[in-house]
Each structure stands twice: as structure tokens, then as C-alpha cells.
Tab-separated table of C-alpha atoms in Angstrom:
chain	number	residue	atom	x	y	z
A	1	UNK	CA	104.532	100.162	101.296
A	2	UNK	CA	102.729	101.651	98.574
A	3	UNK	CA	99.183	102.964	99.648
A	4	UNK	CA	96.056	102.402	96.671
A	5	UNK	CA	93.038	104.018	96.871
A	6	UNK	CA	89.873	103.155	94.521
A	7	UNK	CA	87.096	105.584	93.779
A	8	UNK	CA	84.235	105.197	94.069
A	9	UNK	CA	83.824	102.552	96.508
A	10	UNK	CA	80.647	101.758	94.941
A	11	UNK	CA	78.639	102.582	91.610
A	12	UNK	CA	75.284	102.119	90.033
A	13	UNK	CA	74.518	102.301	86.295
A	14	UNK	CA	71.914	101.754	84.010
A	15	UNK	CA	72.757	99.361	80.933
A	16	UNK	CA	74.408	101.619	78.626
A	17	UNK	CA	75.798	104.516	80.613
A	18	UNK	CA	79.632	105.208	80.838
A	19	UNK	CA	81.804	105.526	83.558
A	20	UNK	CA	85.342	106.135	84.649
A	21	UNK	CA	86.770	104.394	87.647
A	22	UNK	CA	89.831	106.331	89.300
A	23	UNK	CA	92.909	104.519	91.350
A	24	UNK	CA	95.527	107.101	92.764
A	25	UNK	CA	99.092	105.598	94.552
A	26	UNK	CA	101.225	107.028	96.752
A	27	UNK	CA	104.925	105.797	95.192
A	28	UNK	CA	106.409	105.750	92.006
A	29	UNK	CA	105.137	102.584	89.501
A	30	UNK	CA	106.390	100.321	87.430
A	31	UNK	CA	103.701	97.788	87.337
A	32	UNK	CA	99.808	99.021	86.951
A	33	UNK	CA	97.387	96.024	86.770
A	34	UNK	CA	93.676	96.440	86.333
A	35	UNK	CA	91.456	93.702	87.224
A	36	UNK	CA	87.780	92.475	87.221
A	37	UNK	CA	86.563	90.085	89.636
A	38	UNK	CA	83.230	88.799	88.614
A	39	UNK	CA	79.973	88.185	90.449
A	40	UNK	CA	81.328	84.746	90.482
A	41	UNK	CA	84.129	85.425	92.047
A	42	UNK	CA	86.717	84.322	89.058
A	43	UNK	CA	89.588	87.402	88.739
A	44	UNK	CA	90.352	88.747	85.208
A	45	UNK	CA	93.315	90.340	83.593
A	46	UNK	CA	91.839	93.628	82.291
A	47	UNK	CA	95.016	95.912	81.247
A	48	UNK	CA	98.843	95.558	82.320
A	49	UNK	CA	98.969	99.361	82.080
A	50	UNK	CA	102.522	100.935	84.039
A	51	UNK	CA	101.859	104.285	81.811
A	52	UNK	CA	100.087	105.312	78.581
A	53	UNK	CA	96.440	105.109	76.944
A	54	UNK	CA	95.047	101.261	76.247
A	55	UNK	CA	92.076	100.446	74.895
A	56	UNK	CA	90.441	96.818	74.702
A	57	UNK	CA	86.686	96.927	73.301
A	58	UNK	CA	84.474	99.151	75.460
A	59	UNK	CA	87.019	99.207	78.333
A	60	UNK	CA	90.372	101.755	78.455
A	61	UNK	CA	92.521	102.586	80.443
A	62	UNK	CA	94.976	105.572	81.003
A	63	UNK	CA	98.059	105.796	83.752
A	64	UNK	CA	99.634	108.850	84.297
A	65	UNK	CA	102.890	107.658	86.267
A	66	UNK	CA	104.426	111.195	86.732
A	67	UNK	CA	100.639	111.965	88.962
A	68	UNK	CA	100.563	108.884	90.270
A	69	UNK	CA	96.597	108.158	89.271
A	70	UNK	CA	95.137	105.462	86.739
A	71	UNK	CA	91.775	105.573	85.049
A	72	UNK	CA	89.619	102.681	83.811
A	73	UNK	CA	86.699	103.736	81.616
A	74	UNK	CA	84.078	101.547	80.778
A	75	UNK	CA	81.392	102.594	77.495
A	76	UNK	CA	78.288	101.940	76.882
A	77	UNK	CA	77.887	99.270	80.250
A	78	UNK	CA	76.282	96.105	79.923
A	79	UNK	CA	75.114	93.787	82.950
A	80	UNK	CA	78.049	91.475	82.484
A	81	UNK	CA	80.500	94.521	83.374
A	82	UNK	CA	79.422	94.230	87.147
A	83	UNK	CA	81.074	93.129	89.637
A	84	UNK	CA	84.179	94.600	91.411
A	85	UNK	CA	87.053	96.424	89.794
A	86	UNK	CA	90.379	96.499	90.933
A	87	UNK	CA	93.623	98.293	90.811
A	88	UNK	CA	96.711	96.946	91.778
A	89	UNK	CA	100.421	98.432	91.277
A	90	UNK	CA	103.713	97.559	92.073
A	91	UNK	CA	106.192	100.194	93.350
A	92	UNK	CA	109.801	100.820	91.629
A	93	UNK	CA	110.665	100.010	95.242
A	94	UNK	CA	109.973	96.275	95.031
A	95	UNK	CA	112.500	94.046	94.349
A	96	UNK	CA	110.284	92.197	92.390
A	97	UNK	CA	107.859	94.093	90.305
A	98	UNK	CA	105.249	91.427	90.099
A	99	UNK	CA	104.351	92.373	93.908
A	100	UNK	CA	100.925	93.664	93.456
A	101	UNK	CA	99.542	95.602	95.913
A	102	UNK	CA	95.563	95.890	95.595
A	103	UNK	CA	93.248	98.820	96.122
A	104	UNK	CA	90.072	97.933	98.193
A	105	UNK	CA	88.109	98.040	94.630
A	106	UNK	CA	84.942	99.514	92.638
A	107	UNK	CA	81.591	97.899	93.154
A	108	UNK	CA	79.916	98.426	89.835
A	109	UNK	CA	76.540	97.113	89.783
A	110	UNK	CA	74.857	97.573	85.548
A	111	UNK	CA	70.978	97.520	85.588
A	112	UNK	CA	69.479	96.531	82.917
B	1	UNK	CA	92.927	74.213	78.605
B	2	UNK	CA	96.036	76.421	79.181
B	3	UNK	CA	95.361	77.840	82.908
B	4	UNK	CA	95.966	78.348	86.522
B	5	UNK	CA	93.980	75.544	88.735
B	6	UNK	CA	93.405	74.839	92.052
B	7	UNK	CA	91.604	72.468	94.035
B	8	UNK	CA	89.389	72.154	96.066
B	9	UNK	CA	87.195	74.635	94.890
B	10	UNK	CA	85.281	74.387	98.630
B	11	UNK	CA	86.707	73.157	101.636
B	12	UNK	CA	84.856	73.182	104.915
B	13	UNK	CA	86.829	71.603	107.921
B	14	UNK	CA	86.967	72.219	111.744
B	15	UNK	CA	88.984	74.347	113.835
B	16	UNK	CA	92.406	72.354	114.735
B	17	UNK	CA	92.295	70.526	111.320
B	18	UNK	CA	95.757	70.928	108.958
B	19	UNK	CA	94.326	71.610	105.175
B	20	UNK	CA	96.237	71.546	101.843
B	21	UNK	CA	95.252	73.880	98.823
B	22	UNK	CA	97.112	72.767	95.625
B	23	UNK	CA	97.891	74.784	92.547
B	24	UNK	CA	99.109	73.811	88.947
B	25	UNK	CA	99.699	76.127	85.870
B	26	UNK	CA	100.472	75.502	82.551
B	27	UNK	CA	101.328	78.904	81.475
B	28	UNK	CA	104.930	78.447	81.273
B	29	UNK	CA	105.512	80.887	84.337
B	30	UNK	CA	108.310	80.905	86.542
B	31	UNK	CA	106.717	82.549	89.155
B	32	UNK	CA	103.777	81.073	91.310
B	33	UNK	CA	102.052	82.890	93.886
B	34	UNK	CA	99.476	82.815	97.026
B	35	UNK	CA	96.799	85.249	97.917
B	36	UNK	CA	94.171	85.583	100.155
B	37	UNK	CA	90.508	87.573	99.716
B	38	UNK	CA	89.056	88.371	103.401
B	39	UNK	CA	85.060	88.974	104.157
B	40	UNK	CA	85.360	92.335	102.868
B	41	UNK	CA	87.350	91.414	99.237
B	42	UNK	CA	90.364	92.777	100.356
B	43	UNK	CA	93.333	91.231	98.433
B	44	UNK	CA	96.751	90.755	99.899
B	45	UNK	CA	100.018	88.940	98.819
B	46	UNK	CA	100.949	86.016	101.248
B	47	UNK	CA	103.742	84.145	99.401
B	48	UNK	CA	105.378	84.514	96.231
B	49	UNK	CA	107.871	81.752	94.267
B	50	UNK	CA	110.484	82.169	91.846
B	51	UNK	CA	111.558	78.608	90.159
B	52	UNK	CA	110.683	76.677	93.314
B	53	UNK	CA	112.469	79.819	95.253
B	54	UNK	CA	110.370	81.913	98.054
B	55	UNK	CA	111.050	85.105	96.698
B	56	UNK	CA	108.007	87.088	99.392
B	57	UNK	CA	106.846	86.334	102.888
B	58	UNK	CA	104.542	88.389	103.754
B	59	UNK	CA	103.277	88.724	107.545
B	60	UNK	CA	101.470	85.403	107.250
B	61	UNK	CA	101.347	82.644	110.642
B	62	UNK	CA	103.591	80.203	110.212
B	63	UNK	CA	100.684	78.198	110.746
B	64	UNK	CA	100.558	78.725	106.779
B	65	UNK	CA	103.471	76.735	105.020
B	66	UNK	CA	103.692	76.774	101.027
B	67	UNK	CA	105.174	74.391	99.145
B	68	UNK	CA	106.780	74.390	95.212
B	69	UNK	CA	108.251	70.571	94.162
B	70	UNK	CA	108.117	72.523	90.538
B	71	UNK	CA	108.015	75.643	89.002
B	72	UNK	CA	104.709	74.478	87.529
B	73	UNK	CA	103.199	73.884	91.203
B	74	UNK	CA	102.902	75.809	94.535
B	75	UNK	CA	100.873	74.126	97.315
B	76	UNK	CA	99.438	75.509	100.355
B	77	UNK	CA	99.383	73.824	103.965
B	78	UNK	CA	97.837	75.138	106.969
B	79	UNK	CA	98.269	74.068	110.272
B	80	UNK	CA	95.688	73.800	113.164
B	81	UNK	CA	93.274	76.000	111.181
B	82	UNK	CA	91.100	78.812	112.711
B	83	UNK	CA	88.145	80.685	112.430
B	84	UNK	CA	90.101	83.576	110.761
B	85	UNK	CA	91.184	81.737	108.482
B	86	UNK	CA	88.361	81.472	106.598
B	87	UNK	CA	88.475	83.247	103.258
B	88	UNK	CA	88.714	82.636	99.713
B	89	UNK	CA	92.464	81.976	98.802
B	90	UNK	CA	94.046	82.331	95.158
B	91	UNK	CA	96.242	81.341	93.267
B	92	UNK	CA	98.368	82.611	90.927
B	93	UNK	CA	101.459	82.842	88.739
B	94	UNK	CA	103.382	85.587	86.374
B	95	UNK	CA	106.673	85.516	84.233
B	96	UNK	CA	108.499	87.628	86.578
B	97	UNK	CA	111.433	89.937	84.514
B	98	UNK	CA	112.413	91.070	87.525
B	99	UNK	CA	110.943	94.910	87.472
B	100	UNK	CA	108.209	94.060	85.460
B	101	UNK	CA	106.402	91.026	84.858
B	102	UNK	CA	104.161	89.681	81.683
B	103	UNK	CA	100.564	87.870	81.887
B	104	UNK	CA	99.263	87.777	85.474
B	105	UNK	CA	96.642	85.350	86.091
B	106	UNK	CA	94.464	83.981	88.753
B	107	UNK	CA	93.015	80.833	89.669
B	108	UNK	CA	89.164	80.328	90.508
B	109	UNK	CA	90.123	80.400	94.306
B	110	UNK	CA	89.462	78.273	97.020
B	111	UNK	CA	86.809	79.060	99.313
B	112	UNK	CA	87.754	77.963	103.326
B	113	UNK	CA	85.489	78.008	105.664
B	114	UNK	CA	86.875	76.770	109.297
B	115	UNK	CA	83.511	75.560	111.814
């Protein structure tokens, strides 16, 4: 199956700061989901993002499918942004493409 | 509240017992799903359902038995529960368009802890 890996494992910011997560796959996508799993555990749809440049508030993301890598930056942090970040796509290989395959994640931790 | 649900939020039982987790959503989805979220927040896919069809089985004990009487609903039963078993288990569903899908959403999970 399609291998996911998330980097960094874990980060550190200051309230305010920017950052840029990365998520790089081994197969061909046609599903790209980023999601935010808050300190209380709840998991949030962030971007449904199989290729191109979205942008929602301080958060974007970018997939480019042809180098098999995503990108999810986050401006000017606040606390509420920590928590752990995750990447999950879904191979053209899949008979169904809402198979999600999940990365082992971002710890993002925002001081204030 | 339009949503994904599932109950109970906490269940604590003893090795040997047989559990249920129950999900409802009233997103309109045809597709329900099962996941589980080990010590170490690993997710992985155990079941998927398309309109009350299993659509994936992943590698899961057949120990762990889903259920969907409904598209809207997609229970989980577990057999003669162990100690690795305990995790938190969501829920979730999708409108599946076969290679792509539209508006993915989880459940608050259900945290299991076996004794």
C-alpha cells in the first residue's frame, strides 16, 4: 500500500510564528486529506486537497501530485492551532478512493 | 445538529467482555466507516460500508464484527475483548464517488479501555 510520511514529527512555536508542515507519498493520488486532531482529541476536516493551492484563513495548503509531496502552512500561529496534524491520501490504486491511509502526524505545540 | 455520533464516549470493561460501539450520521452519506487510534495516534482503516455493503476489511480479528441495518448507521461489536484492544475508535462516514469522495468527517471517538 501507499507509504505516508509526516515531517516533522514534532514542532514548537511561539504564538505568531509560521510554519509549513510537509507529507510526501510513495504512489500516485487521487485523494489528499489534511486533518487536525485537537488536544481534545475531536478530528477536523482541514483541506480535501488531491492537487493545487487552497487556502482557508491562516491555513493553506499546496499538493504537488506529479512529486508526490503536500504542504500545509499555517500563519501567524495561535495556541488553538496545536495539536496534531495529519495527512492522509488515497492511492489511484484503491478501488475506492475514500480509503485514507494516514501519516503518523505533526505534533505542533503554539506557546503563547 | 447535522453530524457523525457515537456512543459511548468512554467504555471501560474487562478482558473476556463482548462490547458494542454505535454510530449514526446525518450527513446524507452513503458510506460509513470504522477506525481505530492506537497509544501512539496512529490511525488505520478497519472497516468501510457502502449502502449497508462492506466495501474494506482490513486485517482486523474477527473478534471485531461491524454491523450497518442502514446507510445512516454502522455499529461495532467486539468479542471477548483484550488488553490490545484498548484504543480510541472512530467513526466516520464520506459520500464515496467511487475515485474520489466529498466531505469526510469524524466522530468524537470512543475511548476503550479493556482491565
Amino acid at each position: 500500500g501507499i507509504q505516508v510520511e509526516q515531517s516533522p514529527p514534532d514542532l514548537i512555536l511561539q504564538e505568531g510564528a509560521n510554519s509549513t508542515l510537509r507529507c510526501n507519498f510513495s504512489d500516485s493520488v487521487n485523494n489528499l486529506q489534511w486533518f487536525h486532531q485537537n488536544p481534545w482529541g475531536q478530528l477536523i476536516n482541514l483541506f480535501y486537497i488531491p492537487s493545487g493551492t487552497k487556502q482557508n484563513g491562516r491555513l493553506s495548503a499546496t499538493t504537488v501530485a506529479t512529486e508526490r509531496y503536500s504542504l500545509l502552512y499555517i500563519s501567524s500561529s495561535q495556541t488553538t492551532d496545536s495539536g496534531v496534524y495529519f495527512c492522509a491520501p488515497s492511492s489511484v490504486g484503491e478501488t475506492s478512493g475514500s480509503r485514507l491511509t494516514f501519516g503518523e502526524g505533526t505534533q505542533l505545540t503554539v506557546n503563547p | 445538529d447535522t453530524a457523525v455520533s457515537q456512543t459511548p464516549k468512554y467504555l471501560v470493561t474487562q478482558m473476556g467482555n463482548d462490547k458494542s460501539i454505535k454510530c449514526e450520521q446525518n450527513l446524507g452519506h452513503d458510506t460509513m466507516y470504522w477506525y481505530k487510534q492506537d497509544s501512539k495516534k496512529f490511525l488505520k482503516i478497519m472497516f468501510s460500508y457502502n449502502n449497508k455493503e462492506l466495501i474494506i476489511n482490513e486485517t482486523v480479528p474477527n473478534r471485531f464484527s461491524p454491523k450497518s441495518p442502514d446507510k445512516a448507521h454502522l455499529n461495532l461489536h467486539i468479542n471477548s475483548l483484550e488488553l490490545g484492544d484498548s484504543a480510541v475508535y472512530f467513526c466516520a462516514s464520506s459520500q464515496d464517488l467511487g475515485q474520489r469522495y466529498y466531505g469526510y468527517t469524524f466522530g468524537s471517538g470512543t475511548r476503550l479501555t479493556v482491565v
